[in-house]
PDB file of N, CA and C in Angstrom:
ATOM      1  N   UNK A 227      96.155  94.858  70.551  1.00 47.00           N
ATOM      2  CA  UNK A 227      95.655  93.933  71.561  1.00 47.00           C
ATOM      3  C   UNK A 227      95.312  94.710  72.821  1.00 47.00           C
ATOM      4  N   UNK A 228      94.284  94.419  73.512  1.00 48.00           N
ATOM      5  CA  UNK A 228      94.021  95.169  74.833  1.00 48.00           C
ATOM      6  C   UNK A 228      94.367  94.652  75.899  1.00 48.00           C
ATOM      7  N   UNK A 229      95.161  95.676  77.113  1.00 50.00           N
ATOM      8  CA  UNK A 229      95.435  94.925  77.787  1.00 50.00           C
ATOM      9  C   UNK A 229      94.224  94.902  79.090  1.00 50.00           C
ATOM     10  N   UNK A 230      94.669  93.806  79.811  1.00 56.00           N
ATOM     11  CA  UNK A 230      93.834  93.751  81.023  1.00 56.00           C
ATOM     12  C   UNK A 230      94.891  93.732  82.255  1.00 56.00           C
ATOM     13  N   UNK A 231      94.524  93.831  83.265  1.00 65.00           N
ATOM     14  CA  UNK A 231      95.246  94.513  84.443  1.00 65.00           C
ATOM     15  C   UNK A 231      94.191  93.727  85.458  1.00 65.00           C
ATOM     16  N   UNK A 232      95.474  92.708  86.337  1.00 81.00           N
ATOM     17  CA  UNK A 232      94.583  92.161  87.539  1.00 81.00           C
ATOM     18  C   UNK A 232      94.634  92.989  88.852  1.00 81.00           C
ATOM     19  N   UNK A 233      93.150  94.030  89.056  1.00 90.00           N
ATOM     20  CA  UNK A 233      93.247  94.702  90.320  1.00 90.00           C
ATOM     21  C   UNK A 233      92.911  93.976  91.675  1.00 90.00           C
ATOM     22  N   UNK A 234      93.944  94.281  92.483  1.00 95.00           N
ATOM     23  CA  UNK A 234      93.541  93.579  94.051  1.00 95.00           C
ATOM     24  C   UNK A 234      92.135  94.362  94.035  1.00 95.00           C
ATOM     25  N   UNK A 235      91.013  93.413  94.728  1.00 96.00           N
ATOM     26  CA  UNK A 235      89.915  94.265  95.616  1.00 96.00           C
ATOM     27  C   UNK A 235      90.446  94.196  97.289  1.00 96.00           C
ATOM     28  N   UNK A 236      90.164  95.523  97.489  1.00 97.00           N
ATOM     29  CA  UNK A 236      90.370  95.816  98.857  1.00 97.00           C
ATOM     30  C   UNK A 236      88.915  95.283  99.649  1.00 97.00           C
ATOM     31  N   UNK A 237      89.662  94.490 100.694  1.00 97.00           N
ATOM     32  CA  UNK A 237      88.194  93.518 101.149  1.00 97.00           C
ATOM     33  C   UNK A 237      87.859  94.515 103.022  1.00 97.00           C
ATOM     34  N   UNK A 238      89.606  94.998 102.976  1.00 97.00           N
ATOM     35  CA  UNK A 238      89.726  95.329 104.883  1.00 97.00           C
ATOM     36  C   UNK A 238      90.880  96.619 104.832  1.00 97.00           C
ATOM     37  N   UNK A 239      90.751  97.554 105.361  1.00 97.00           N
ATOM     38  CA  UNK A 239      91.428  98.795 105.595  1.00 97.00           C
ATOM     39  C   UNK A 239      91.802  98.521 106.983  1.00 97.00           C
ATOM     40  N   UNK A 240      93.312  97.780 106.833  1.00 97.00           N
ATOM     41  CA  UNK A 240      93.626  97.840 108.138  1.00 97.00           C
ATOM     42  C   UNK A 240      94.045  98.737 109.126  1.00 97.00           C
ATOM     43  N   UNK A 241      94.978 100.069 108.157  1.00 96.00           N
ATOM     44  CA  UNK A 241      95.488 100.877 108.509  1.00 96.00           C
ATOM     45  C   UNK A 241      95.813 101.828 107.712  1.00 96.00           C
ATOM     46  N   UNK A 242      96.101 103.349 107.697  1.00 93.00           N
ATOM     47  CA  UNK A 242      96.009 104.387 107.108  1.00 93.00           C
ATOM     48  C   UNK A 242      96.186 105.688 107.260  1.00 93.00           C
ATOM     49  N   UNK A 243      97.559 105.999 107.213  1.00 92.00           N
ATOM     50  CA  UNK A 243      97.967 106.903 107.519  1.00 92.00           C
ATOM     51  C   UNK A 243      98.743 108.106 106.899  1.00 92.00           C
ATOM     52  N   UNK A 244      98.596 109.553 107.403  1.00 90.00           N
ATOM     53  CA  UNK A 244      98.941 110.428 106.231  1.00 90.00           C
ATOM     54  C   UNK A 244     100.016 111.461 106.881  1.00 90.00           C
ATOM     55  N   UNK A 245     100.916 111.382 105.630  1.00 90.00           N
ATOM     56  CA  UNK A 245     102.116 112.334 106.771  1.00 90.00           C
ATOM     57  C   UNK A 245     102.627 113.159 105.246  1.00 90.00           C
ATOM     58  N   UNK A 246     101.963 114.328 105.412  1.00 89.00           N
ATOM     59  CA  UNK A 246     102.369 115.583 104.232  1.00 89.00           C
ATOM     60  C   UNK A 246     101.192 115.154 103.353  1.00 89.00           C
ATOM     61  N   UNK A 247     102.060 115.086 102.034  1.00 87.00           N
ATOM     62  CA  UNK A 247     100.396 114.842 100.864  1.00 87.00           C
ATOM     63  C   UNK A 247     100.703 113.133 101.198  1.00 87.00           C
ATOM     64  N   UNK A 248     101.419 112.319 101.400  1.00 93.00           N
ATOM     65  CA  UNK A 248     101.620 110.642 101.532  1.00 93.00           C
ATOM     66  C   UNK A 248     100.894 110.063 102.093  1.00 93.00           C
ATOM     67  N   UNK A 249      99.693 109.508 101.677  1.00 93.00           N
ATOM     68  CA  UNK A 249      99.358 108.473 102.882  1.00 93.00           C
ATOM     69  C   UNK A 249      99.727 107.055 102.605  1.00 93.00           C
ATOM     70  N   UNK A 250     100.150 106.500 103.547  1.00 95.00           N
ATOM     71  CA  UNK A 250     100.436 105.187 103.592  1.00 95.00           C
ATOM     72  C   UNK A 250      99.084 104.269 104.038  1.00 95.00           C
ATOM     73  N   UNK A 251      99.128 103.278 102.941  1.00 96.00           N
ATOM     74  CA  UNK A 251      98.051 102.343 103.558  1.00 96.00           C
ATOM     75  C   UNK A 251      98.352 101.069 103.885  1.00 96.00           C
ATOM     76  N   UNK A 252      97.727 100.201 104.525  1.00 97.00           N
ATOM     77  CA  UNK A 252      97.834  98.901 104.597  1.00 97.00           C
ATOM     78  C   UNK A 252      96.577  98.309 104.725  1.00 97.00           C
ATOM     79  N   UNK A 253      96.528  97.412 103.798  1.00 97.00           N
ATOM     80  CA  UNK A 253      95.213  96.402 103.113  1.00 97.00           C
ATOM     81  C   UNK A 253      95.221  95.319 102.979  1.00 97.00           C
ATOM     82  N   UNK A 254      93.907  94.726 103.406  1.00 97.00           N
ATOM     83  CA  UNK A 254      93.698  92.917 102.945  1.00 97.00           C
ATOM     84  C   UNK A 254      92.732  92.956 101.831  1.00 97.00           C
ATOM     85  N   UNK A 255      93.721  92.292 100.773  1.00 96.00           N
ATOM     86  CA  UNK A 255      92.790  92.464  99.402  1.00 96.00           C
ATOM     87  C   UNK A 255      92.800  90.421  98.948  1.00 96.00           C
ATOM     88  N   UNK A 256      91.382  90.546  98.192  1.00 94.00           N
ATOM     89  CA  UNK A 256      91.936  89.019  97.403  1.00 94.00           C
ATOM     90  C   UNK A 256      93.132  88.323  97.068  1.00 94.00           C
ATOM     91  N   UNK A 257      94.203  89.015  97.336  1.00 93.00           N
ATOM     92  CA  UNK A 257      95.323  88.371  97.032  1.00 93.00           C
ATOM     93  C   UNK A 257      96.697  88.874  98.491  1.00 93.00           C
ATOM     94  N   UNK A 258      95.900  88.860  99.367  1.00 96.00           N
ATOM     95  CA  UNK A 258      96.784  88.859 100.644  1.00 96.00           C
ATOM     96  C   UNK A 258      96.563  90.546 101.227  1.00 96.00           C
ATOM     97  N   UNK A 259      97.692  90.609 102.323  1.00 97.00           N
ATOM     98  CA  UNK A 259      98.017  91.627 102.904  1.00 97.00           C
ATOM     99  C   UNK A 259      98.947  92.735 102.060  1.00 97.00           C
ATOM    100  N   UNK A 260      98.653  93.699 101.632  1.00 97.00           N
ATOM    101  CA  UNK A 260      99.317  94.710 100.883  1.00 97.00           C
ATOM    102  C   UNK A 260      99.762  96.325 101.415  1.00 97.00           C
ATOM    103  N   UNK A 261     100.485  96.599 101.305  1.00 97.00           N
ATOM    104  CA  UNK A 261     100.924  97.989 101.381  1.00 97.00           C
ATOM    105  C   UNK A 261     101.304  98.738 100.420  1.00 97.00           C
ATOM    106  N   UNK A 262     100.806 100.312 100.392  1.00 96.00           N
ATOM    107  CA  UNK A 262     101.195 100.939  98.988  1.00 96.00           C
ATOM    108  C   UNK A 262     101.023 102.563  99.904  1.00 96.00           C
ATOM    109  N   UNK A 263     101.523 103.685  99.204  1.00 96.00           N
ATOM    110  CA  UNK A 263     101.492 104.904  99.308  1.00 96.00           C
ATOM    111  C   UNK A 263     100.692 105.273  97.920  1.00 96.00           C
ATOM    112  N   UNK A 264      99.854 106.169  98.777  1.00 94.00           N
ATOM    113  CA  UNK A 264      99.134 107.055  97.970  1.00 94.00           C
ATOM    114  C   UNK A 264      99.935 109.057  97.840  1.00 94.00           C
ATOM    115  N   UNK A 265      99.748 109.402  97.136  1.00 91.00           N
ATOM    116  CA  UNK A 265      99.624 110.977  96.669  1.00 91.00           C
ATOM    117  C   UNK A 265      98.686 111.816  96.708  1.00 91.00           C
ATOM    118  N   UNK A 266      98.549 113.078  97.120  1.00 84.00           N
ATOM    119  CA  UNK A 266      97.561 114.078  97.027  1.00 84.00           C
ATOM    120  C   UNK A 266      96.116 112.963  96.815  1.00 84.00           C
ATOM    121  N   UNK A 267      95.454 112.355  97.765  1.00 75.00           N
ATOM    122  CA  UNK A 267      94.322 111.315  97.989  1.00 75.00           C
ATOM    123  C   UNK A 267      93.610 111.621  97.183  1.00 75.00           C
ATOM    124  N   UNK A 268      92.565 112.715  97.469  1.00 75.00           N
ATOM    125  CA  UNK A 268      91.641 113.047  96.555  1.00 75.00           C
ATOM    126  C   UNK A 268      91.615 112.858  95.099  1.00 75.00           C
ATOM    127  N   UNK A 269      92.984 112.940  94.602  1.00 78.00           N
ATOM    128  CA  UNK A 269      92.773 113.126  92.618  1.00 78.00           C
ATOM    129  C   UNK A 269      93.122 111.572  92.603  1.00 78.00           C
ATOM    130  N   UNK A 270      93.256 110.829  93.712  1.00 81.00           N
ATOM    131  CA  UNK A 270      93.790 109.302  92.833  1.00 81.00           C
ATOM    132  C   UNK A 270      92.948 108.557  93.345  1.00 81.00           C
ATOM    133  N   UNK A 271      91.761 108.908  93.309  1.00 83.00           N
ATOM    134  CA  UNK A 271      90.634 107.941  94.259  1.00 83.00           C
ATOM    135  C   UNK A 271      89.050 108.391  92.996  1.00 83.00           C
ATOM    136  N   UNK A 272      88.974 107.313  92.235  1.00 84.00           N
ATOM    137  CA  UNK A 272      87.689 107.658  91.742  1.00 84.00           C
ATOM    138  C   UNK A 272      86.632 106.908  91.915  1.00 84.00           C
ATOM    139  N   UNK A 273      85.538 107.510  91.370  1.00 80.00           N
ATOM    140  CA  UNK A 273      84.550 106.429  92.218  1.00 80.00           C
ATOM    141  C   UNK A 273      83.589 106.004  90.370  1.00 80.00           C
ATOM    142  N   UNK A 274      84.152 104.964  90.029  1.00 79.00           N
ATOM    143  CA  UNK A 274      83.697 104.344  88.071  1.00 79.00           C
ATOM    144  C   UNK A 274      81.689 104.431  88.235  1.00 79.00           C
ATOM    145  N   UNK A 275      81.377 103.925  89.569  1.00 80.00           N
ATOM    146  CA  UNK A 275      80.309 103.319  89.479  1.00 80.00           C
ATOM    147  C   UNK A 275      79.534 103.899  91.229  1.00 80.00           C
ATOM    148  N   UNK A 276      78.794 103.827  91.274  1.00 85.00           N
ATOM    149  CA  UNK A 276      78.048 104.896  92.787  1.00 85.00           C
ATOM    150  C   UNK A 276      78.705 103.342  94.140  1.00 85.00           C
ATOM    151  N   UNK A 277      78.806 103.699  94.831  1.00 88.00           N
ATOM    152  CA  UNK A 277      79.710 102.887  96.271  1.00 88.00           C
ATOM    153  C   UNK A 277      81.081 102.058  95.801  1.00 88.00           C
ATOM    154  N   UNK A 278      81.502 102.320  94.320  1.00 91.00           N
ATOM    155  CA  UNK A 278      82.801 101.229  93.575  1.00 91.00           C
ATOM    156  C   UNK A 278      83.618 102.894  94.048  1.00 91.00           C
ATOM    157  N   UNK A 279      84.662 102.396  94.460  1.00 92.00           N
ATOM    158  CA  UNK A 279      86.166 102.888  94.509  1.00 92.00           C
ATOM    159  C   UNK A 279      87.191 102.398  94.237  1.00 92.00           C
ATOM    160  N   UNK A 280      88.227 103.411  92.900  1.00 93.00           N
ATOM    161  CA  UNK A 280      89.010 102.521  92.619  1.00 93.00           C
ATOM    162  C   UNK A 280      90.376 103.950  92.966  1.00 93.00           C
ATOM    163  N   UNK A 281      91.508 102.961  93.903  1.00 93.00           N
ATOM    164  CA  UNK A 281      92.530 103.724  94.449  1.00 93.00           C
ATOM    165  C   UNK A 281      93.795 103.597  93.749  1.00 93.00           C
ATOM    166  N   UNK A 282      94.173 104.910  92.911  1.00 93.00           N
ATOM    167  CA  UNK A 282      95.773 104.405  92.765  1.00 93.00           C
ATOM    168  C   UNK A 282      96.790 104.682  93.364  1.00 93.00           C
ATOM    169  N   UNK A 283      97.746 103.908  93.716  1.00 94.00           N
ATOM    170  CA  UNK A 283      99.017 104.551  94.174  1.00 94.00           C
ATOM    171  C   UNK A 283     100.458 104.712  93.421  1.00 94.00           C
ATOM    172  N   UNK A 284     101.471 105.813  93.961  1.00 94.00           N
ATOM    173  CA  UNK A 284     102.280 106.192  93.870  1.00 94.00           C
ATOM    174  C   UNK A 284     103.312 105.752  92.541  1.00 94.00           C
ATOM    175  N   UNK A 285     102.759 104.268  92.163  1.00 93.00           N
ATOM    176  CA  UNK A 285     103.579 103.594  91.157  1.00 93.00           C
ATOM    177  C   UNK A 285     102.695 103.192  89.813  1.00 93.00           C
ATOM    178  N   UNK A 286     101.577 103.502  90.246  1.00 91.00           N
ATOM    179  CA  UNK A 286     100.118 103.759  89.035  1.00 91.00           C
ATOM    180  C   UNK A 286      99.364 102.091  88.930  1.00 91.00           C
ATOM    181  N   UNK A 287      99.652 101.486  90.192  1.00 93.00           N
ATOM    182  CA  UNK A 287      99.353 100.000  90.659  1.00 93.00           C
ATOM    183  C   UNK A 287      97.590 100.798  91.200  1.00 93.00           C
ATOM    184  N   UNK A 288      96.705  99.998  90.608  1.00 94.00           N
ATOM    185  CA  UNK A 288      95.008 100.159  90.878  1.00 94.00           C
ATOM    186  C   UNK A 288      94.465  99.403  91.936  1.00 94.00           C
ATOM    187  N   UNK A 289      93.773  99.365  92.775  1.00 95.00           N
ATOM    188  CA  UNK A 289      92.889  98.882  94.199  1.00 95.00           C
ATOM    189  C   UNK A 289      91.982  98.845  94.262  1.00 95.00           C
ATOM    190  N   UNK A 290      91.170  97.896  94.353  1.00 95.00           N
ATOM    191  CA  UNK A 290      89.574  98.295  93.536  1.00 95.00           C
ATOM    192  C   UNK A 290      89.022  98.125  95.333  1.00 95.00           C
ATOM    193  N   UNK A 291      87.550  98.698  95.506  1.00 95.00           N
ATOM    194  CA  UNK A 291      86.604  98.596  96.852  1.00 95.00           C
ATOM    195  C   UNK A 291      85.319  98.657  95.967  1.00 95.00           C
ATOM    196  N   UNK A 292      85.067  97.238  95.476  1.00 93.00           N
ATOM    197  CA  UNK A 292      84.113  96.643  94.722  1.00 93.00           C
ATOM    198  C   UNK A 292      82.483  97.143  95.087  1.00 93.00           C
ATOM    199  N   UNK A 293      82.451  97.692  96.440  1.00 94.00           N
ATOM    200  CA  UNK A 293      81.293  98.453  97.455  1.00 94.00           C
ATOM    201  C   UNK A 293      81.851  98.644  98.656  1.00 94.00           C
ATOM    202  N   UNK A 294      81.663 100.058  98.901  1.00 93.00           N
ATOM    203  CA  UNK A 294      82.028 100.460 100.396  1.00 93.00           C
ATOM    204  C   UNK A 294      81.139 100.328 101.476  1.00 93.00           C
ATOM    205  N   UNK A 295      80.073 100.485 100.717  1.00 94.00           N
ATOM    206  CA  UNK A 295      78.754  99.512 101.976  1.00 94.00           C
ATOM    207  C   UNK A 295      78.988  98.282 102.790  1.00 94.00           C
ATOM    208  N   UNK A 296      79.903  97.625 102.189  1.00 95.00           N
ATOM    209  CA  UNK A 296      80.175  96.013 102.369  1.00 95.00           C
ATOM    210  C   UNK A 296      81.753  96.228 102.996  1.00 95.00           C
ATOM    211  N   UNK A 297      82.448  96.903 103.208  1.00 96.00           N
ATOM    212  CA  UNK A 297      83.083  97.017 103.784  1.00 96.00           C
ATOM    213  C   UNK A 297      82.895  96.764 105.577  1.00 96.00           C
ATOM    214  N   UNK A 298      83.740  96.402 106.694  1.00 97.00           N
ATOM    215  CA  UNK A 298      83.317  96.231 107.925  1.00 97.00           C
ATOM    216  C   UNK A 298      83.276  98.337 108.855  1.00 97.00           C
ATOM    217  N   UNK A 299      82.743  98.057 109.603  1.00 96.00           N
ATOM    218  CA  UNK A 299      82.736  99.745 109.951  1.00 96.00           C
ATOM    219  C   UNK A 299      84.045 100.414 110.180  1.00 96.00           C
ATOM    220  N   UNK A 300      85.148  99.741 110.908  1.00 96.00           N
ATOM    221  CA  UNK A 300      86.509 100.398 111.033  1.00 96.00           C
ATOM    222  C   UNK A 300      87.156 100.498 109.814  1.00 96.00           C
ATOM    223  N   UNK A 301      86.889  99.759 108.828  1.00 96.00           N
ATOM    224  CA  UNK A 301      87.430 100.078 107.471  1.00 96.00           C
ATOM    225  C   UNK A 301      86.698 100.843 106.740  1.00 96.00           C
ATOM    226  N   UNK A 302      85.243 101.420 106.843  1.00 94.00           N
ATOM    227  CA  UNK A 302      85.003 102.410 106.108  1.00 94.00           C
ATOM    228  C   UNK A 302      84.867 103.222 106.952  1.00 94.00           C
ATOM    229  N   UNK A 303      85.274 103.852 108.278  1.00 94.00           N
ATOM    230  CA  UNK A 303      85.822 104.859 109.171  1.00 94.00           C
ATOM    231  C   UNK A 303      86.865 104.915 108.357  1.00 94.00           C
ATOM    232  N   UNK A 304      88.097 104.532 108.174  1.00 93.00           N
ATOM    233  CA  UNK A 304      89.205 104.550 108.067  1.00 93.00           C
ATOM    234  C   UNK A 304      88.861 105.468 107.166  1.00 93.00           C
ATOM    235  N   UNK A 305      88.415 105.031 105.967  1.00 90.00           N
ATOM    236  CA  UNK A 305      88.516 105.236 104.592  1.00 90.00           C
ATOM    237  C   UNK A 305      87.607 106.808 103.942  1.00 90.00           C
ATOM    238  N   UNK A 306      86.589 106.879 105.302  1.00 88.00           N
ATOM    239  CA  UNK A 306      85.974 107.921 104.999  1.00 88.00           C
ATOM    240  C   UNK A 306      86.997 109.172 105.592  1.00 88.00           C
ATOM    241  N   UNK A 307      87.493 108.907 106.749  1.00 86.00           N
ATOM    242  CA  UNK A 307      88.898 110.173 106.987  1.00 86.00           C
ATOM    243  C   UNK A 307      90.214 110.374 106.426  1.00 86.00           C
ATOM    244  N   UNK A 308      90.253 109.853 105.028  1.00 83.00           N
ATOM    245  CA  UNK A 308      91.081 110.415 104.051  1.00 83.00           C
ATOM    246  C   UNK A 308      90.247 110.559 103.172  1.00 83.00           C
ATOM    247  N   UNK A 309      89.131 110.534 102.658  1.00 77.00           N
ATOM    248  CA  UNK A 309      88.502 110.870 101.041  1.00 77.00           C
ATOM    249  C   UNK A 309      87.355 112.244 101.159  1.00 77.00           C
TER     250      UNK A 309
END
C-alpha cells in the first residue's frame, strides 16, 4: 500500500534563525503557526519542480513552498539568506 504524507505548505516565513549548522524556523503554513529546526540547510531543502521548495526538518517532518514567487517579500528575504 502507498503511503501518503500530509505536507504543511509554508504560506509566511515569519522568522529564521541559525545558530551553528541549526536553524530554527518559524512558519504560517495551511494548518497554523509552526516551528521546526532544520540541519546543515542546504542538503534538506530541495527544489522537486523550478520555484516548488520542499524543506525537511530535524525529525524528517516535510514543508512544502508550493512557489516562492508568491511568497510576500520579507518571507522570501528571509528564505533567500539561508538557501
Amino acid at each position: 500500500r502507498d503511503s501518503r504524507y500530509l505536507v504543511p505548505q509554508i504560506r509566511r516565513i515569519i522568522s529564521c534563525r541559525t545558530r551553528g549548522d541549526a536553524t530554527h524556523w518559524k512558519v504560517e503554513t495551511d494548518r497554523g503557526i509552526i516551528t521546526f529546526v532544520t540541519r546543515h540547510l542546504r542538503e534538506q531543502v530541495k527544489e522537486p519542480m523550478p520555484r516548488r521548495l520542499t524543506i525537511v526538518d530535524i525529525e524528517g517532518n516535510r514543508y512544502d513552498i508550493p512557489d516562492i514567487s508568491a511568497l510576500d517579500p520579507d518571507s522570501r528575504r528571509r528564505l533567500e539568506l539561508q538557501i
